[in-house]
mmCIF file of C-alpha atoms and ligand atoms in Angstrom:
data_model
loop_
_atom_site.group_PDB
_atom_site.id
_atom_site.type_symbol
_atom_site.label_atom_id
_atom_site.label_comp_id
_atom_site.label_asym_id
_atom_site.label_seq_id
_atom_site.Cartn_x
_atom_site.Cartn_y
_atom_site.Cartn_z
ATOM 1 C CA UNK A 20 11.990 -180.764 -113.853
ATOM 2 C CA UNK A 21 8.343 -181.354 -113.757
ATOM 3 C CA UNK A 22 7.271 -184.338 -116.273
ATOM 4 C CA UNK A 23 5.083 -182.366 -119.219
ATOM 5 C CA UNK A 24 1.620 -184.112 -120.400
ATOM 6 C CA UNK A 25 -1.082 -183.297 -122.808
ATOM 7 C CA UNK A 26 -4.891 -184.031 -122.892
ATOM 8 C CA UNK A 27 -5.611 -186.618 -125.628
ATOM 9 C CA UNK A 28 -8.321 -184.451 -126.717
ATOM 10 C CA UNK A 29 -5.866 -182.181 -128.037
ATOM 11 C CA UNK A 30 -5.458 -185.224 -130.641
ATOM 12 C CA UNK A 31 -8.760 -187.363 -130.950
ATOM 13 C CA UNK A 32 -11.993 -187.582 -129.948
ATOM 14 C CA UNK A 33 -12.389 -191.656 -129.283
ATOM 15 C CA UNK A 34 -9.528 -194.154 -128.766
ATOM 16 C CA UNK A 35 -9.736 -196.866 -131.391
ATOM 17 C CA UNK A 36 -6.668 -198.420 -132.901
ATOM 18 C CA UNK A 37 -6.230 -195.265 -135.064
ATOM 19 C CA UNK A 38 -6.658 -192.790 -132.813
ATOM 20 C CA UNK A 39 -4.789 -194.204 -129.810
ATOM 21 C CA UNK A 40 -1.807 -194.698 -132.085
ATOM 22 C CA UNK A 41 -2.062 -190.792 -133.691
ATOM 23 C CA UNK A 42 -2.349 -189.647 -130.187
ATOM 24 C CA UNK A 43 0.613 -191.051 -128.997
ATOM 25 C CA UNK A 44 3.057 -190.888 -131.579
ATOM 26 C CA UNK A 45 2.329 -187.003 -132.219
ATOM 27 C CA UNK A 46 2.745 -186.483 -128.101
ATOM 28 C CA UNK A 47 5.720 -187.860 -128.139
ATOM 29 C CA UNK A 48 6.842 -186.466 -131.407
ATOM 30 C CA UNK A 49 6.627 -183.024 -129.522
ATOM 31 C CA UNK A 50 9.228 -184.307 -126.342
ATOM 32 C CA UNK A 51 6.395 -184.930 -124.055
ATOM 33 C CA UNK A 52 6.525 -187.099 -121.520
ATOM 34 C CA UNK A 53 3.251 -188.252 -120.802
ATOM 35 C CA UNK A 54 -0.002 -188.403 -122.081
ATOM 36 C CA UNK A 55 -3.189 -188.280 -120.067
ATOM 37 C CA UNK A 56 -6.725 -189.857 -121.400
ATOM 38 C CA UNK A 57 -10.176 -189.624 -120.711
ATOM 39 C CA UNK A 58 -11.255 -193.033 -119.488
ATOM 40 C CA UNK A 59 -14.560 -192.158 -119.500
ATOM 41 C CA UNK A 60 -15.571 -195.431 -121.135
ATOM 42 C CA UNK A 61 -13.623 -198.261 -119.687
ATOM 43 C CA UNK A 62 -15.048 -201.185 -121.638
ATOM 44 C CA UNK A 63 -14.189 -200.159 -125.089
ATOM 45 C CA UNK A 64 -10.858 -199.758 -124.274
ATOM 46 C CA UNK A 65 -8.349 -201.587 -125.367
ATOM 47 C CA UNK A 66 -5.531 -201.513 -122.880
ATOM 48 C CA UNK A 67 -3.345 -203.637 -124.137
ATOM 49 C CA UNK A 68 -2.844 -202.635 -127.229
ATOM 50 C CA UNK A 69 -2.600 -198.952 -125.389
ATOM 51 C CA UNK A 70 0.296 -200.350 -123.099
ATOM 52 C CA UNK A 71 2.195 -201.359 -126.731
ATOM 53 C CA UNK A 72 1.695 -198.304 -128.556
ATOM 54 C CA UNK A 73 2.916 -196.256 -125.287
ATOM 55 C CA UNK A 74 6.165 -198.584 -125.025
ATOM 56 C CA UNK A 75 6.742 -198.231 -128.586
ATOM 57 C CA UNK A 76 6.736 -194.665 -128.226
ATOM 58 C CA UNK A 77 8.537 -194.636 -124.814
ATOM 59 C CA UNK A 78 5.890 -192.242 -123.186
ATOM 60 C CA UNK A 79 3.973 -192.088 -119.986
ATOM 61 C CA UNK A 80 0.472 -192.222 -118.939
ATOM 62 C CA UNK A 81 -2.204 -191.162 -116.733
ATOM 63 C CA UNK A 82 -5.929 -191.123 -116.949
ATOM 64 C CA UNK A 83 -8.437 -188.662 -115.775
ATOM 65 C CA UNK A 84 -12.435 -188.600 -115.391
ATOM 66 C CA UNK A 85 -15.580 -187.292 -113.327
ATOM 67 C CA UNK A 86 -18.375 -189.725 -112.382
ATOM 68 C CA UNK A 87 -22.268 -188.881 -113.901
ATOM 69 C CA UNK A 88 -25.171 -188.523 -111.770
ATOM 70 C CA UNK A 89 -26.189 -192.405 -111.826
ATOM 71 C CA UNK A 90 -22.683 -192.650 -110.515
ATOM 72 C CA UNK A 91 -22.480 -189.597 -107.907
ATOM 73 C CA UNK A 92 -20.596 -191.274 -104.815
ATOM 74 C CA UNK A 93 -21.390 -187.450 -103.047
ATOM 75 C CA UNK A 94 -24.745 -188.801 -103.121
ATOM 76 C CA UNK A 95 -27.154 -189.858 -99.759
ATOM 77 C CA UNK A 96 -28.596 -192.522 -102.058
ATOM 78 C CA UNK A 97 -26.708 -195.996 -101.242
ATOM 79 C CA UNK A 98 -27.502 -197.198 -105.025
ATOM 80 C CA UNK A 99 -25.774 -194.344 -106.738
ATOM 81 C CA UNK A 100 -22.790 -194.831 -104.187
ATOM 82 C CA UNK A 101 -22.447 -198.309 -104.918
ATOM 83 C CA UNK A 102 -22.308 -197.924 -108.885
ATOM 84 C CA UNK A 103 -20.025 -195.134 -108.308
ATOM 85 C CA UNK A 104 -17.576 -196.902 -106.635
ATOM 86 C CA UNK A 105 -17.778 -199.745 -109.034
ATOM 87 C CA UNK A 106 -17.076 -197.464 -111.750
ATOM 88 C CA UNK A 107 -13.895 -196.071 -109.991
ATOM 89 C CA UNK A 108 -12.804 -199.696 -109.082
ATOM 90 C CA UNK A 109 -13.386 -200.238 -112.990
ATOM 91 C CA UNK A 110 -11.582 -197.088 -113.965
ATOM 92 C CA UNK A 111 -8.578 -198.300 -111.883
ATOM 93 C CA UNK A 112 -7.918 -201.564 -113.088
ATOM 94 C CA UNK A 113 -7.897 -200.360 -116.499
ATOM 95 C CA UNK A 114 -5.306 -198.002 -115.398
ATOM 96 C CA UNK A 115 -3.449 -200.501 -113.700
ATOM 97 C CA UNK A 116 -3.707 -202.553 -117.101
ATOM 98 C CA UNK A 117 -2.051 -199.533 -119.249
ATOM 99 C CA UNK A 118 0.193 -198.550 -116.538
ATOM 100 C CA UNK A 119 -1.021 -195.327 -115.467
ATOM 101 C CA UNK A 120 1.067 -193.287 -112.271
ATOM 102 C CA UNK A 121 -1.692 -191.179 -111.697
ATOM 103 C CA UNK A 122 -5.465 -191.486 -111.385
ATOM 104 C CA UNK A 123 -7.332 -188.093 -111.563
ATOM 105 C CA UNK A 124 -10.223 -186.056 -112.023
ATOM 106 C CA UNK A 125 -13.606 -185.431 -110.649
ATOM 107 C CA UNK A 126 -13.273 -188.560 -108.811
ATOM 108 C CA UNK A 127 -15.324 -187.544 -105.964
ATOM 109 C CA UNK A 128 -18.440 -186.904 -107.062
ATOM 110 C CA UNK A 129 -20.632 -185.960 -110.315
ATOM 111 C CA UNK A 130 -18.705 -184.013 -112.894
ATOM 112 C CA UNK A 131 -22.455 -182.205 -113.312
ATOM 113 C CA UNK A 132 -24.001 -178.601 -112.152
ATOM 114 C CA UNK A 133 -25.822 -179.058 -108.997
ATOM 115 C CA UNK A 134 -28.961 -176.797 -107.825
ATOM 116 C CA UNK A 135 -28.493 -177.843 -104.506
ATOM 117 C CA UNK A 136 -25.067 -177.624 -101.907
ATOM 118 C CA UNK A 137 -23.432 -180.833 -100.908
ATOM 119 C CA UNK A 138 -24.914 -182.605 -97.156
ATOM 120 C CA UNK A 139 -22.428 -183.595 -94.859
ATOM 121 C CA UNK A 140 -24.085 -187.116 -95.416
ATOM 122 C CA UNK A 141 -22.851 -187.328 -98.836
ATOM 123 C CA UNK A 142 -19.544 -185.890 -98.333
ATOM 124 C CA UNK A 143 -19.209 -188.761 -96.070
ATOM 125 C CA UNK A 144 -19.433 -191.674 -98.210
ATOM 126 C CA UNK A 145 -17.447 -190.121 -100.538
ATOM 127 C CA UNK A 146 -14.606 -189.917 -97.851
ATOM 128 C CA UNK A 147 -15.242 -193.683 -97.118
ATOM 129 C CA UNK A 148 -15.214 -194.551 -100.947
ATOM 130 C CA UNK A 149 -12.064 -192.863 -102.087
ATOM 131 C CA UNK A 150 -10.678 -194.198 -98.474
ATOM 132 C CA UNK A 151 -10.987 -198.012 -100.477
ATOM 133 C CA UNK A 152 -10.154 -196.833 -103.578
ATOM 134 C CA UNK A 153 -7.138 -195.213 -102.875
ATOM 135 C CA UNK A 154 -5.659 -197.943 -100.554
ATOM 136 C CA UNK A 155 -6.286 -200.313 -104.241
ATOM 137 C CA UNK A 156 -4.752 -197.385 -106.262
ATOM 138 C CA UNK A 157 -1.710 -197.916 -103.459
ATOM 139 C CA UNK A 158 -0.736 -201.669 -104.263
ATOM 140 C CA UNK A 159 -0.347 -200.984 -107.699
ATOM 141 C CA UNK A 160 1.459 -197.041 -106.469
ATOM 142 C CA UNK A 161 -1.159 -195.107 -108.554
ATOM 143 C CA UNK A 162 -1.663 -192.019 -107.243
ATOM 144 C CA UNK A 163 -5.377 -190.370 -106.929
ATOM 145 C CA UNK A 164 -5.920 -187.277 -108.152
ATOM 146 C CA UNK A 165 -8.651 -185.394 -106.587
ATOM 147 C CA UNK A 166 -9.302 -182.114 -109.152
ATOM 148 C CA UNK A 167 -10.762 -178.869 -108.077
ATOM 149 C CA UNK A 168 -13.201 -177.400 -110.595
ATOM 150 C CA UNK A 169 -15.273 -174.979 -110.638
ATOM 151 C CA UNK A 170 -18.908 -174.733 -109.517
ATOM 152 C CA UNK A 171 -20.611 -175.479 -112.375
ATOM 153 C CA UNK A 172 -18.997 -178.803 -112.107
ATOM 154 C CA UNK A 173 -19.099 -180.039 -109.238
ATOM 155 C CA UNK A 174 -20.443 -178.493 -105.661
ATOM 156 C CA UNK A 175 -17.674 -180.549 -103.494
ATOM 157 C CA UNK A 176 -14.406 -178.883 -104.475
ATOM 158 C CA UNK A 177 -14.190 -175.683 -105.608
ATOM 159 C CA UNK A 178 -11.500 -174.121 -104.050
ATOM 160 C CA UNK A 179 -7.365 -175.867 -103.307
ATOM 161 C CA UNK A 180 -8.220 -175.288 -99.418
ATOM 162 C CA UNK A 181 -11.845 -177.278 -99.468
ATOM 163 C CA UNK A 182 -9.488 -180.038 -101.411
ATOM 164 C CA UNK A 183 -6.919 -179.813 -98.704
ATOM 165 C CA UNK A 184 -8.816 -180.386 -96.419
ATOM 166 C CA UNK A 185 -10.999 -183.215 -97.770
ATOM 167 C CA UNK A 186 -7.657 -185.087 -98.635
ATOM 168 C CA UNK A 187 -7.032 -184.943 -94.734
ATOM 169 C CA UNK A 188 -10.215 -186.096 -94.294
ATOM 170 C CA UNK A 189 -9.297 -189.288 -96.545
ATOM 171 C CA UNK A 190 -6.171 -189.805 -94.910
ATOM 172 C CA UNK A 191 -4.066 -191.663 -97.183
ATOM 173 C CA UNK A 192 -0.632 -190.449 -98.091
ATOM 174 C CA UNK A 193 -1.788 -191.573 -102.307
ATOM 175 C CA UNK A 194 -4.426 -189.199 -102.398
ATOM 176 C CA UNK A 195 -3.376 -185.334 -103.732
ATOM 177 C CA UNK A 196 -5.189 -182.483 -104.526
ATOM 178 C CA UNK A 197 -5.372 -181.990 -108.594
ATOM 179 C CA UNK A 198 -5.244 -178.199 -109.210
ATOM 180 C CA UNK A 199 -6.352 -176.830 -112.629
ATOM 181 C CA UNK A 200 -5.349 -173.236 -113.631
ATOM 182 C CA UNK A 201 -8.726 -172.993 -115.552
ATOM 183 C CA UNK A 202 -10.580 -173.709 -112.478
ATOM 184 C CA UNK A 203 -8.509 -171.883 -110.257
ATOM 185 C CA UNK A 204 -9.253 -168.385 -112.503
ATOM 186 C CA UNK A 205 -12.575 -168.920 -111.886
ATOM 187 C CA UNK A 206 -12.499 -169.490 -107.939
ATOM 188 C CA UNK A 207 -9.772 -168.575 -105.955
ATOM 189 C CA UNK A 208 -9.218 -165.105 -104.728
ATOM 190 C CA UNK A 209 -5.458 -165.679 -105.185
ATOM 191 C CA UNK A 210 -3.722 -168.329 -107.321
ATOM 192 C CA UNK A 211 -0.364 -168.483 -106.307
ATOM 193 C CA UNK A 212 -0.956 -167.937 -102.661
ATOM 194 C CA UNK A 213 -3.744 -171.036 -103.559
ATOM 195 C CA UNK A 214 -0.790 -172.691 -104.793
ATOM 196 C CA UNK A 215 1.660 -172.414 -102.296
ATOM 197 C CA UNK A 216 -1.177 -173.299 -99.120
ATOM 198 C CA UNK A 217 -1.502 -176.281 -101.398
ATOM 199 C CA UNK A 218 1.976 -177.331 -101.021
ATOM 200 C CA UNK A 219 2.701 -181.098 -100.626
ATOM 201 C CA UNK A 220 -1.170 -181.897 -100.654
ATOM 202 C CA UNK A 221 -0.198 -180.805 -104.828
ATOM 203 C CA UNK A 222 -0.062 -183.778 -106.536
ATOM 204 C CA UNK A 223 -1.096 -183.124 -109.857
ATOM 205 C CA UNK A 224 -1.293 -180.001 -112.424
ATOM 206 C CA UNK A 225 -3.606 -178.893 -115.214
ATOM 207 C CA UNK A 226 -2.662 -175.997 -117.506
ATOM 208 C CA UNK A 227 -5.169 -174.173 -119.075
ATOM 209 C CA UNK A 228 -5.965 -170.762 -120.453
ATOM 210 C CA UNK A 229 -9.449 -168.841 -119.216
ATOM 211 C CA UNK A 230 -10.650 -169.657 -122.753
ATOM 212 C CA UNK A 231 -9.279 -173.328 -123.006
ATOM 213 C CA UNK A 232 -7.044 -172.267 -125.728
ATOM 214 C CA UNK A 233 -3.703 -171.223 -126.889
ATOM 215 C CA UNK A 234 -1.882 -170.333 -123.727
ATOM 216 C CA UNK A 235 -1.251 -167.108 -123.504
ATOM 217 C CA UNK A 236 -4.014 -166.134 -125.289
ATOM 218 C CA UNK A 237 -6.457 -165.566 -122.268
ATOM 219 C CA UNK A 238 -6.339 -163.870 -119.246
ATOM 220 C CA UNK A 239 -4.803 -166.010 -116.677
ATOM 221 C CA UNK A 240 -1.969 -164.644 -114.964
ATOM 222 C CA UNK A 241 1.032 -167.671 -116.100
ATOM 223 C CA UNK A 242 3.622 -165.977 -113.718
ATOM 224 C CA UNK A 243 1.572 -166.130 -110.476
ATOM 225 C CA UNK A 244 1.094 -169.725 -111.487
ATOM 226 C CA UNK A 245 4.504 -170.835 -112.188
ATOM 227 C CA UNK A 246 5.970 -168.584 -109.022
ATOM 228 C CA UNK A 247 3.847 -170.743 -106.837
ATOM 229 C CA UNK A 248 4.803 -173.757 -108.407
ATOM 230 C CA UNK A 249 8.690 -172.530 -108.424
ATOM 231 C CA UNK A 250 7.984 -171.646 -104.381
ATOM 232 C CA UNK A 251 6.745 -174.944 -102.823
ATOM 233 C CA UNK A 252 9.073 -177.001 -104.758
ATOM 234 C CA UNK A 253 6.417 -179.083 -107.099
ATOM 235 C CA UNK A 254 8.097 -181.664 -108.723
ATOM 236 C CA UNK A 255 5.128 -183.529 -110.152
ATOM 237 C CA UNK A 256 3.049 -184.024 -113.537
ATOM 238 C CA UNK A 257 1.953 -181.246 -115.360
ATOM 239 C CA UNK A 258 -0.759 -181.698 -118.009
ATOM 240 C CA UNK A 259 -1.601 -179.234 -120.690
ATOM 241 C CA UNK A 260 -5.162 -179.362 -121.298
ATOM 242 C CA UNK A 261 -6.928 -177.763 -124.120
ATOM 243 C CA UNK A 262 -10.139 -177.547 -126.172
ATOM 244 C CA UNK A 263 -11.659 -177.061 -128.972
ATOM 245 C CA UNK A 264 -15.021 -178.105 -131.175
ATOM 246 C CA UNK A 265 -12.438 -179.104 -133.885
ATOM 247 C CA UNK A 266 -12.337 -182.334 -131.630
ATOM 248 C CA UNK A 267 -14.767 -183.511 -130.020
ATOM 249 C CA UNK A 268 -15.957 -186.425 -127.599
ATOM 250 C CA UNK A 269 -19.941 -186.121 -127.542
ATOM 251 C CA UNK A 270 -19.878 -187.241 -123.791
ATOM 252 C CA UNK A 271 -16.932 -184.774 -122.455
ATOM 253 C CA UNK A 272 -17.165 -181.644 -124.774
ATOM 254 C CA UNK A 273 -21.272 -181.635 -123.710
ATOM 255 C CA UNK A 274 -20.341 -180.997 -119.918
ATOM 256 C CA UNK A 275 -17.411 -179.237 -120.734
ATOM 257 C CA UNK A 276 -19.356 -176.850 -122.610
ATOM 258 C CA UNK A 277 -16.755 -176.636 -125.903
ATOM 259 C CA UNK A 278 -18.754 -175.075 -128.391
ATOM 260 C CA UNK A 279 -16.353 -172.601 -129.728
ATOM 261 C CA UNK A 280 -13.289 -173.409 -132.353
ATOM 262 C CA UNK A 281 -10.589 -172.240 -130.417
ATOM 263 C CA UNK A 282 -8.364 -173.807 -132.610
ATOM 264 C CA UNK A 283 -7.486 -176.276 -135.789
ATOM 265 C CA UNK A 284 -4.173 -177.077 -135.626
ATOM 266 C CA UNK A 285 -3.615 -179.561 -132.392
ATOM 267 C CA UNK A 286 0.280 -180.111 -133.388
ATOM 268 C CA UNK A 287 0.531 -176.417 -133.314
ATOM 269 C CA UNK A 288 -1.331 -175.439 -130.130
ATOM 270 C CA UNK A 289 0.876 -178.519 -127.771
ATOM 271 C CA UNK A 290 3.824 -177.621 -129.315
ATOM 272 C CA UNK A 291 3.660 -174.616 -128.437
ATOM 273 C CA UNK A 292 1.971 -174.974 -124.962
ATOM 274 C CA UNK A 293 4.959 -177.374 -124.270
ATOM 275 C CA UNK A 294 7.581 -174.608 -125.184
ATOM 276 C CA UNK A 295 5.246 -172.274 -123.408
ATOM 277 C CA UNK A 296 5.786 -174.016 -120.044
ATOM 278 C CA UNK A 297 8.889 -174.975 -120.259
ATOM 279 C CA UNK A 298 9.803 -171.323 -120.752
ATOM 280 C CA UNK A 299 7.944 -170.143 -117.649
ATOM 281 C CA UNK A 300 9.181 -173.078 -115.360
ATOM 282 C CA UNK A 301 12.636 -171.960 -116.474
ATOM 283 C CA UNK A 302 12.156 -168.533 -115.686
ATOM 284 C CA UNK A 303 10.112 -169.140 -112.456
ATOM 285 C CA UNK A 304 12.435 -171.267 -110.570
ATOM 286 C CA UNK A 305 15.859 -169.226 -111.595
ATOM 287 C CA UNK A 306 14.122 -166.425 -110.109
ATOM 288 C CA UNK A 307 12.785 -168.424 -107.288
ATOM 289 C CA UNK A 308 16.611 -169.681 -106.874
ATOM 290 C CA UNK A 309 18.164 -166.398 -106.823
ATOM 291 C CA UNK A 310 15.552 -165.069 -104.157
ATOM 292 C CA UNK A 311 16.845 -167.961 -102.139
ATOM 293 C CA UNK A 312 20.266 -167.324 -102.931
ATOM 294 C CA UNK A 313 19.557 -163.509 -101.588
ATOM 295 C CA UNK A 314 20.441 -161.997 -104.920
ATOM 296 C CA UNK A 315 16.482 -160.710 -104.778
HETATM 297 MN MN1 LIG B 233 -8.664 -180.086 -115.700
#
């Protein structure tokens, strides 16, 4: 079985004392097994006390985040490639600090819209970048994450097969392709056959209705998504991720556009996304199983 996650900005908005502590404990109230956090600000972070709080509550972690402009390693400008990889180098030694197992995200260039298509160039140092960053992620067996949004996030990687093959590009055997069902609605002519052409490049998993809501509650076909899943065998995390303006982190509910109450009740909406899953994972691999088995 896959291990289960949920956004921390199903919970809070920052991560001070407080909030890092509610977070946890009400993840792992629910049976998760990991939690996954924005580290979008590395320096008021306080990873040790993080690392505690986690052991405490005997639960997981991994981090995600997307680089801004200033920051944009997909960039021909040297300066903006430099700071970005310096921010990526930062992001991963606070990772290493609270123990993170997977590092994930926009990683590879500016979570931002862009007016203009990516140059080969570009694409280029951010090959060489992630190159260095994931052979550091590999000493301390972090894995990197590389997520595939939609366009109005990013212009690299838009689609599982662009990510497939820019991971082959990279060449390291740490660096996945991040797939995220929300992005995936938007961009891929087929999710589950998406899914399954993904196969061992799949690393990571983000579950998320069309509306960033209660799952269930959009219109993203769930049984595409877990049949692929079931098909090629995934065995790794699988994060719920959810928003709503009832929390809210100026800097990441901005770009992520969240301007709509989608819900109030965070307890509610991961307990049930975790029963939600579970139920369709269930479901997808006995039937997946049988099919094997011949019993169609
Ligand atoms: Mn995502």
């Amino acid at each position: 079985m896959n291990k289960l996650g949920v956004h921390a900005l199903v919970w809070v908005g920052g991560w001070s004392h407080d909030e890092c502590t509610k977070a946890i404990e009400q993840t792992a109230a629910l049976g998760y097994d990991l939690i996954e956090i924005a580290a979008l600000e590395p320096k008021s972070f306080d990873a040790a006390f993080t690392r505690k709080v986690l052991e405490r509550n005997k639960l997981g972690i991994t981090m995600s985040l997307g680089l801004d402009d200033a920051c944009d390693i997909s960039s021909t400008d040297p300066e903006r490639v430099k700071r970005g990889e310096q921010k990526l180098r930062d992001a991963l030694a606070l990772g290493r600090d609270v123990g993170v197992t997977h590092m994930c995200g926009i990683l590879y260039s500016g979570f931002q819209k862009y007016s203009v298509p990516p140059t080969e160039k570009g694409m280029a140092h951010s090959v060489e970048v992630l190159q260095r960053l994931c052979a550091e992620a590999a000493k301390s067996n972090i894995t990197i994450g590389l997520e595939v949004v939609n366009r109005y996030e990013s212009n690299v990687l838009n689609t599982a097969a662009q990510a497939v093959e820019f991971c082959q590009r990279i060449g390291a055997s740490n660096c996945k392709v991040h797939l995220d069902t929300y992005h995936m609605n938007i961009e891929e002519a087929d999710i589950e056959a998406a899914i399954r052409q993904t196969g061992d490049y799949l690393g990571y998993f983000h579950i998320g209705e069309s509306n960033r809501g209660y799952l269930g509650a959009g219109s993203i076909d769930f049984d595409k998504i877990f049949r692929g899943l079931a098909q090629i065998g995934y065995t790794g995390p699988i994060t719920f991720e959810s928003f709503s303006s009832a929390v809210v982190n100026q800097q990441l509910s901005g770009i992520l556009a969240i301007w709509r109450n989608l819900w109030d009740d965070g307890f509610d909406l991961a307990r049930h996304a975790k029963a939600f899953i579970e139920a369709n994972l269930r479901s997808a691999h006995e039937a997946h199983a049988r099919s094997q088995k011949g019993f169609g």
